[in-house]
Amino acid sequence: MLGGLLASPATASHQGSLISAGSDVVRLLADPLRAQLVEILAGGPACTAYLVAETGAKQPNVSGHLKQLREAGVVGAEPRGRYTFYRLVPEMLQGAAAHLGDLAEQARANADNFRS
């Protein structure tokens, strides 16, 4: 999942505001169920019932993870009739990808700087 984040760099207009949030998004995606929810939502908006069926997780657990993703701005909610559909906010994933890209560049630049 995280490897796929590096495929799309953040746009210049969003990059400055999202870089600081990038590490928070990466931390959120460290949870296997949240990462799975994000992967499923990459295929398009889905309701909680669909996400429960796809993951096999309990509904309260899925809802709790969706709440954390919403609060972080990674997922948006859209009421439609009696369902609420959740969709990814691509710019937030791009901010996390930029953060990981920056870390990779820093690691390359400092590969020979042994510290003791």
mmCIF file of C-alpha atoms in Angstrom:
data_model
loop_
_atom_site.group_PDB
_atom_site.id
_atom_site.type_symbol
_atom_site.label_atom_id
_atom_site.label_comp_id
_atom_site.label_asym_id
_atom_site.label_seq_id
_atom_site.Cartn_x
_atom_site.Cartn_y
_atom_site.Cartn_z
ATOM 1 C CA MET A 1 0.000 0.000 0.000
ATOM 2 C CA LEU A 2 2.586 2.579 1.034
ATOM 3 C CA GLY A 3 4.735 1.809 -2.000
ATOM 4 C CA GLY A 4 1.845 2.871 -4.231
ATOM 5 C CA LEU A 5 1.674 6.218 -2.441
ATOM 6 C CA LEU A 6 4.977 7.256 -3.954
ATOM 7 C CA ALA A 7 3.689 6.970 -7.512
ATOM 8 C CA SER A 8 1.943 10.378 -7.553
ATOM 9 C CA PRO A 9 3.757 13.485 -6.314
ATOM 10 C CA ALA A 10 1.695 16.214 -4.662
ATOM 11 C CA THR A 11 0.735 19.183 -6.763
ATOM 12 C CA ALA A 12 2.662 22.362 -6.047
ATOM 13 C CA SER A 13 -0.439 24.211 -4.822
ATOM 14 C CA HIS A 14 -1.206 21.606 -2.139
ATOM 15 C CA GLN A 15 2.262 20.371 -1.285
ATOM 16 C CA GLY A 16 3.178 23.012 1.307
ATOM 17 C CA SER A 17 0.060 22.528 3.419
ATOM 18 C CA LEU A 18 0.042 18.747 3.147
ATOM 19 C CA ILE A 19 3.662 17.920 3.880
ATOM 20 C CA SER A 20 3.176 18.463 7.618
ATOM 21 C CA ALA A 21 0.152 16.176 7.572
ATOM 22 C CA GLY A 22 2.046 13.544 5.562
ATOM 23 C CA SER A 23 3.643 11.851 8.549
ATOM 24 C CA ASP A 24 0.269 11.691 10.324
ATOM 25 C CA VAL A 25 -1.302 10.033 7.288
ATOM 26 C CA VAL A 26 1.561 7.545 7.087
ATOM 27 C CA ARG A 27 1.010 6.704 10.765
ATOM 28 C CA LEU A 28 -2.710 6.214 10.138
ATOM 29 C CA LEU A 29 -1.994 3.850 7.265
ATOM 30 C CA ALA A 30 0.294 1.757 9.465
ATOM 31 C CA ASP A 31 -2.819 0.045 10.832
ATOM 32 C CA PRO A 32 -3.611 -2.935 8.564
ATOM 33 C CA LEU A 33 -7.396 -2.444 8.602
ATOM 34 C CA ARG A 34 -7.162 1.293 7.872
ATOM 35 C CA ALA A 35 -4.727 0.560 5.043
ATOM 36 C CA GLN A 36 -7.171 -2.022 3.683
ATOM 37 C CA LEU A 37 -10.054 0.469 3.873
ATOM 38 C CA VAL A 38 -7.994 3.032 1.947
ATOM 39 C CA GLU A 39 -7.137 0.438 -0.694
ATOM 40 C CA ILE A 40 -10.809 -0.471 -1.094
ATOM 41 C CA LEU A 41 -11.845 3.192 -1.283
ATOM 42 C CA ALA A 42 -9.249 3.778 -3.996
ATOM 43 C CA GLY A 43 -11.653 1.793 -6.194
ATOM 44 C CA GLY A 44 -14.399 4.363 -5.589
ATOM 45 C CA PRO A 45 -16.797 5.555 -2.884
ATOM 46 C CA ALA A 46 -18.354 2.885 -0.678
ATOM 47 C CA CYS A 47 -20.764 2.665 2.235
ATOM 48 C CA THR A 48 -19.952 1.114 5.603
ATOM 49 C CA ALA A 49 -21.908 -2.077 4.837
ATOM 50 C CA TYR A 50 -19.812 -2.656 1.719
ATOM 51 C CA LEU A 51 -16.576 -2.029 3.633
ATOM 52 C CA VAL A 52 -17.655 -4.437 6.374
ATOM 53 C CA ALA A 53 -18.428 -7.122 3.788
ATOM 54 C CA GLU A 54 -15.110 -6.581 1.971
ATOM 55 C CA THR A 55 -12.918 -6.574 5.087
ATOM 56 C CA GLY A 56 -14.773 -9.063 7.272
ATOM 57 C CA ALA A 57 -14.314 -6.671 10.196
ATOM 58 C CA LYS A 58 -17.085 -5.774 12.623
ATOM 59 C CA GLN A 59 -19.135 -2.682 11.787
ATOM 60 C CA PRO A 60 -18.149 -0.705 14.915
ATOM 61 C CA ASN A 61 -14.477 -1.370 14.142
ATOM 62 C CA VAL A 62 -14.843 -0.190 10.527
ATOM 63 C CA SER A 63 -16.796 2.878 11.657
ATOM 64 C CA GLY A 64 -14.113 3.757 14.207
ATOM 65 C CA HIS A 65 -11.389 3.564 11.583
ATOM 66 C CA LEU A 66 -13.466 5.624 9.139
ATOM 67 C CA LYS A 67 -13.897 8.263 11.842
ATOM 68 C CA GLN A 68 -10.117 8.490 12.310
ATOM 69 C CA LEU A 69 -9.594 8.722 8.544
ATOM 70 C CA ARG A 70 -12.271 11.444 8.292
ATOM 71 C CA GLU A 71 -10.779 13.448 11.165
ATOM 72 C CA ALA A 72 -7.375 13.311 9.457
ATOM 73 C CA GLY A 73 -8.920 14.499 6.183
ATOM 74 C CA VAL A 74 -7.998 11.310 4.297
ATOM 75 C CA VAL A 75 -11.634 10.337 3.760
ATOM 76 C CA GLY A 76 -14.722 12.428 3.098
ATOM 77 C CA ALA A 77 -18.305 11.410 3.872
ATOM 78 C CA GLU A 78 -21.235 11.978 1.533
ATOM 79 C CA PRO A 79 -24.812 11.185 2.665
ATOM 80 C CA ARG A 80 -26.941 9.631 -0.093
ATOM 81 C CA GLY A 81 -30.390 8.535 0.973
ATOM 82 C CA ARG A 82 -30.130 6.202 3.934
ATOM 83 C CA TYR A 83 -26.434 5.507 3.339
ATOM 84 C CA THR A 84 -23.292 7.495 3.863
ATOM 85 C CA PHE A 85 -20.625 6.928 1.244
ATOM 86 C CA TYR A 86 -16.962 7.403 2.002
ATOM 87 C CA ARG A 87 -14.411 8.546 -0.565
ATOM 88 C CA LEU A 88 -10.695 9.181 -0.487
ATOM 89 C CA VAL A 89 -9.245 12.686 -0.593
ATOM 90 C CA PRO A 90 -6.424 12.098 -3.106
ATOM 91 C CA GLU A 91 -4.517 15.237 -2.116
ATOM 92 C CA MET A 92 -3.971 13.858 1.391
ATOM 93 C CA LEU A 93 -2.480 10.668 -0.003
ATOM 94 C CA GLN A 94 -0.284 12.748 -2.290
ATOM 95 C CA GLY A 95 0.918 14.715 0.749
ATOM 96 C CA ALA A 96 1.861 11.452 2.472
ATOM 97 C CA ALA A 97 3.604 10.275 -0.700
ATOM 98 C CA ALA A 98 5.602 13.509 -0.819
ATOM 99 C CA HIS A 99 6.570 13.030 2.837
ATOM 100 C CA LEU A 100 7.806 9.502 2.138
ATOM 101 C CA GLY A 101 9.617 10.732 -0.966
ATOM 102 C CA ASP A 102 11.394 13.384 1.111
ATOM 103 C CA LEU A 103 12.451 10.731 3.627
ATOM 104 C CA ALA A 104 13.774 8.530 0.809
ATOM 105 C CA GLU A 105 15.809 11.428 -0.605
ATOM 106 C CA GLN A 106 17.186 12.228 2.840
ATOM 107 C CA ALA A 107 18.168 8.568 3.316
ATOM 108 C CA ARG A 108 19.941 8.540 -0.077
ATOM 109 C CA ALA A 109 21.814 11.751 0.709
ATOM 110 C CA ASN A 110 22.938 10.474 4.112
ATOM 111 C CA ALA A 111 23.628 6.821 3.248
ATOM 112 C CA ASP A 112 27.366 7.234 3.975
ATOM 113 C CA ASN A 113 27.024 9.394 7.098
ATOM 114 C CA PHE A 114 27.652 6.834 9.834
ATOM 115 C CA ARG A 115 26.912 8.155 13.312
ATOM 116 C CA SER A 116 28.124 6.803 16.631
#
